Amino acid sequence: MYFVEQMTQNEIADVLGVGRVTIVRMLADARARNEVKISIESELSEIVRLERALEKTFGLQQALVAPLSTPDADPIPAISAKTGSFLSDTMKSGMRVGVGWGQTLFSSLPFISAKSLTDFKVISLLGGVGVVRRYNPAEFAWRFAQIFQGDGYLIPTPAVVDSVETKIALVERCGLQEVFEMANVLDAVLLSVGGIASATTFSRGGFLKEADREALLARGAVGDLLFHFFDRNGDLVDHPVNSHVMSVDVDRLRAAPIRILTSGGAEKTEALLGAMNLIAPTILITDEESARRMLEAVSGS
């Protein structure tokens, strides 16, 4: 009645014999259960201009920029919606997709159109977490695979271990070699970056102590990709965490023909700029304010 017949909430309430507040709640529940999905197909000229400028400046195959209601609006919902729509169209049968993690990726799940793909494999690129949390690598990987009725492959270890020796032992002696070898033949990688300011927060996993974050910052780190910490030039910084992380190395990620990077926010501008060199994404999905900051930073440098 609301989305198809264009009836007002008051009219629907009269037909069903309930209060308007109940109708509002029912409509919200329908969205939450993905029974209702809304897409906006019109192109805004300024958004298109930003997309073309990003593609030209950073050598991208495609840039997707999500509009914001106000400059200070939280960009994650807009970026996530754009990401979900893109993934719905891009994922195909027979693909092997390596995935990262983070709030932006997790929030894109409701915006992905579920469909059954044959021989579709999803490989988590980072070890799991010791505590069950909403944003963690294993959770996103298996839910992403579930949407397309594919197979999910996880790295059932902590994201960061205590030594290089432990990392080698886990890979070579605990049956993880197969998962890491699958990363050599990925068709696509789906990644997000974290800013250095949030490296010790709950949403980033809490794997680092504040002293580690400060040490990374002193060495020029601006952010991380799969807990590989890098500087503005896209070079990995000299810190033990980069050799203790249980994740696929960056060189393997760069070999994937489709490299999707989705992130945004004022605190991630430097991280996004560094990631352009680190991972050389073919697809960038961000918001309009982040796009402007990236372009301004490059033009001013």
mmCIF file of C-alpha atoms in Angstrom, residues 126-247:
data_model
loop_
_atom_site.group_PDB
_atom_site.id
_atom_site.type_symbol
_atom_site.label_atom_id
_atom_site.label_comp_id
_atom_site.label_asym_id
_atom_site.label_seq_id
_atom_site.Cartn_x
_atom_site.Cartn_y
_atom_site.Cartn_z
ATOM 1 C CA LEU A 126 42.581 -11.744 7.711
ATOM 2 C CA GLY A 127 42.582 -13.893 10.815
ATOM 3 C CA GLY A 128 39.558 -13.766 13.087
ATOM 4 C CA VAL A 129 39.224 -12.198 16.491
ATOM 5 C CA GLY A 130 39.411 -13.773 19.912
ATOM 6 C CA VAL A 131 36.214 -12.097 21.097
ATOM 7 C CA VAL A 132 32.924 -12.231 19.174
ATOM 8 C CA ARG A 133 32.179 -8.722 17.932
ATOM 9 C CA ARG A 134 29.885 -7.248 15.361
ATOM 10 C CA TYR A 135 32.699 -6.104 13.100
ATOM 11 C CA ASN A 136 35.155 -8.937 12.585
ATOM 12 C CA PRO A 137 36.697 -10.661 9.559
ATOM 13 C CA ALA A 138 35.017 -14.054 9.969
ATOM 14 C CA GLU A 139 31.546 -12.583 10.470
ATOM 15 C CA PHE A 140 31.683 -10.503 7.301
ATOM 16 C CA ALA A 141 33.231 -13.242 5.150
ATOM 17 C CA TRP A 142 30.664 -15.927 5.926
ATOM 18 C CA ARG A 143 27.695 -13.574 5.672
ATOM 19 C CA PHE A 144 28.966 -12.269 2.332
ATOM 20 C CA ALA A 145 29.342 -15.838 1.056
ATOM 21 C CA GLN A 146 25.873 -16.669 2.379
ATOM 22 C CA ILE A 147 24.237 -13.893 0.343
ATOM 23 C CA PHE A 148 25.434 -15.545 -2.880
ATOM 24 C CA GLN A 149 25.094 -19.116 -1.568
ATOM 25 C CA GLY A 150 28.810 -19.594 -2.026
ATOM 26 C CA ASP A 151 31.542 -21.278 -0.021
ATOM 27 C CA GLY A 152 33.411 -19.346 2.660
ATOM 28 C CA TYR A 153 37.036 -19.965 3.651
ATOM 29 C CA LEU A 154 38.264 -18.480 6.917
ATOM 30 C CA ILE A 155 41.602 -18.017 8.666
ATOM 31 C CA PRO A 156 40.750 -19.353 12.150
ATOM 32 C CA THR A 157 43.518 -17.597 14.046
ATOM 33 C CA PRO A 158 43.933 -14.312 15.910
ATOM 34 C CA ALA A 159 44.441 -11.339 13.604
ATOM 35 C CA VAL A 160 47.825 -10.631 15.192
ATOM 36 C CA VAL A 161 50.166 -13.211 16.749
ATOM 37 C CA ASP A 162 53.186 -12.811 19.005
ATOM 38 C CA SER A 163 55.970 -13.663 16.572
ATOM 39 C CA VAL A 164 56.930 -14.521 13.017
ATOM 40 C CA GLU A 165 57.653 -18.070 14.186
ATOM 41 C CA THR A 166 54.090 -18.460 15.447
ATOM 42 C CA LYS A 167 52.733 -17.163 12.153
ATOM 43 C CA ILE A 168 54.820 -19.630 10.122
ATOM 44 C CA ALA A 169 53.844 -22.521 12.379
ATOM 45 C CA LEU A 170 50.131 -21.730 12.082
ATOM 46 C CA VAL A 171 50.271 -21.522 8.305
ATOM 47 C CA GLU A 172 52.476 -24.524 7.648
ATOM 48 C CA ARG A 173 51.446 -26.925 10.418
ATOM 49 C CA CYS A 174 47.810 -26.117 11.132
ATOM 50 C CA GLY A 175 46.207 -26.593 7.737
ATOM 51 C CA LEU A 176 46.069 -22.948 6.701
ATOM 52 C CA GLN A 177 48.345 -23.279 3.692
ATOM 53 C CA GLU A 178 45.402 -24.065 1.398
ATOM 54 C CA VAL A 179 43.549 -20.875 2.323
ATOM 55 C CA PHE A 180 46.636 -18.736 1.772
ATOM 56 C CA GLU A 181 47.329 -20.446 -1.545
ATOM 57 C CA MET A 182 43.792 -19.601 -2.707
ATOM 58 C CA ALA A 183 44.818 -15.951 -2.404
ATOM 59 C CA ASN A 184 47.191 -16.485 -5.332
ATOM 60 C CA VAL A 185 44.306 -16.887 -7.783
ATOM 61 C CA LEU A 186 41.761 -14.313 -6.670
ATOM 62 C CA ASP A 187 39.488 -12.698 -9.228
ATOM 63 C CA ALA A 188 38.696 -9.769 -6.945
ATOM 64 C CA VAL A 189 39.508 -8.332 -3.529
ATOM 65 C CA LEU A 190 37.113 -6.253 -1.443
ATOM 66 C CA LEU A 191 38.886 -4.045 1.071
ATOM 67 C CA SER A 192 38.492 -1.141 3.454
ATOM 68 C CA VAL A 193 41.110 0.967 5.207
ATOM 69 C CA GLY A 194 41.338 2.082 8.810
ATOM 70 C CA GLY A 195 42.692 5.408 9.994
ATOM 71 C CA ILE A 196 45.579 5.484 12.451
ATOM 72 C CA ALA A 197 43.427 7.358 14.998
ATOM 73 C CA SER A 198 41.115 4.356 15.405
ATOM 74 C CA ALA A 199 43.795 1.666 15.408
ATOM 75 C CA THR A 200 43.233 0.826 19.085
ATOM 76 C CA THR A 201 39.461 1.274 19.251
ATOM 77 C CA PHE A 202 36.816 -1.405 19.755
ATOM 78 C CA SER A 203 35.603 -1.186 16.164
ATOM 79 C CA ARG A 204 39.111 -1.908 14.857
ATOM 80 C CA GLY A 205 39.417 -4.997 17.038
ATOM 81 C CA GLY A 206 41.458 -3.637 19.943
ATOM 82 C CA PHE A 207 44.544 -5.633 18.904
ATOM 83 C CA LEU A 208 46.974 -2.771 19.445
ATOM 84 C CA LYS A 209 47.931 -0.970 22.615
ATOM 85 C CA GLU A 210 48.099 2.816 22.642
ATOM 86 C CA ALA A 211 51.893 2.614 22.853
ATOM 87 C CA ASP A 212 51.927 0.620 19.606
ATOM 88 C CA ARG A 213 49.694 3.182 17.905
ATOM 89 C CA GLU A 214 51.960 6.015 19.007
ATOM 90 C CA ALA A 215 55.025 4.139 17.764
ATOM 91 C CA LEU A 216 53.360 3.574 14.400
ATOM 92 C CA LEU A 217 52.369 7.231 14.237
ATOM 93 C CA ALA A 218 55.964 8.270 14.970
ATOM 94 C CA ARG A 219 57.105 6.164 12.026
ATOM 95 C CA GLY A 220 54.695 7.969 9.706
ATOM 96 C CA ALA A 221 51.791 5.503 9.667
ATOM 97 C CA VAL A 222 48.527 7.022 8.432
ATOM 98 C CA GLY A 223 46.344 3.906 8.444
ATOM 99 C CA ASP A 224 46.112 0.180 7.906
ATOM 100 C CA LEU A 225 44.819 -2.311 5.381
ATOM 101 C CA LEU A 226 44.278 -5.765 6.899
ATOM 102 C CA PHE A 227 46.464 -4.551 9.799
ATOM 103 C CA HIS A 228 49.321 -3.739 7.450
ATOM 104 C CA PHE A 229 50.231 -0.219 8.552
ATOM 105 C CA PHE A 230 51.455 2.145 5.853
ATOM 106 C CA ASP A 231 52.485 5.777 5.353
ATOM 107 C CA ARG A 232 51.172 8.486 3.046
ATOM 108 C CA ASN A 233 53.337 7.161 0.200
ATOM 109 C CA GLY A 234 51.824 3.692 0.525
ATOM 110 C CA ASP A 235 54.967 2.114 1.998
ATOM 111 C CA LEU A 236 54.684 -0.293 4.931
ATOM 112 C CA VAL A 237 56.180 1.234 8.072
ATOM 113 C CA ASP A 238 58.937 -0.417 10.076
ATOM 114 C CA HIS A 239 57.054 -2.017 12.987
ATOM 115 C CA PRO A 240 56.757 -5.643 14.185
ATOM 116 C CA VAL A 241 52.965 -5.703 13.744
ATOM 117 C CA ASN A 242 53.363 -5.788 9.974
ATOM 118 C CA SER A 243 55.155 -9.144 10.205
ATOM 119 C CA HIS A 244 52.950 -10.552 12.979
ATOM 120 C CA VAL A 245 49.594 -10.053 11.285
ATOM 121 C CA MET A 246 47.769 -13.193 10.144
ATOM 122 C CA SER A 247 46.694 -11.939 6.764
#
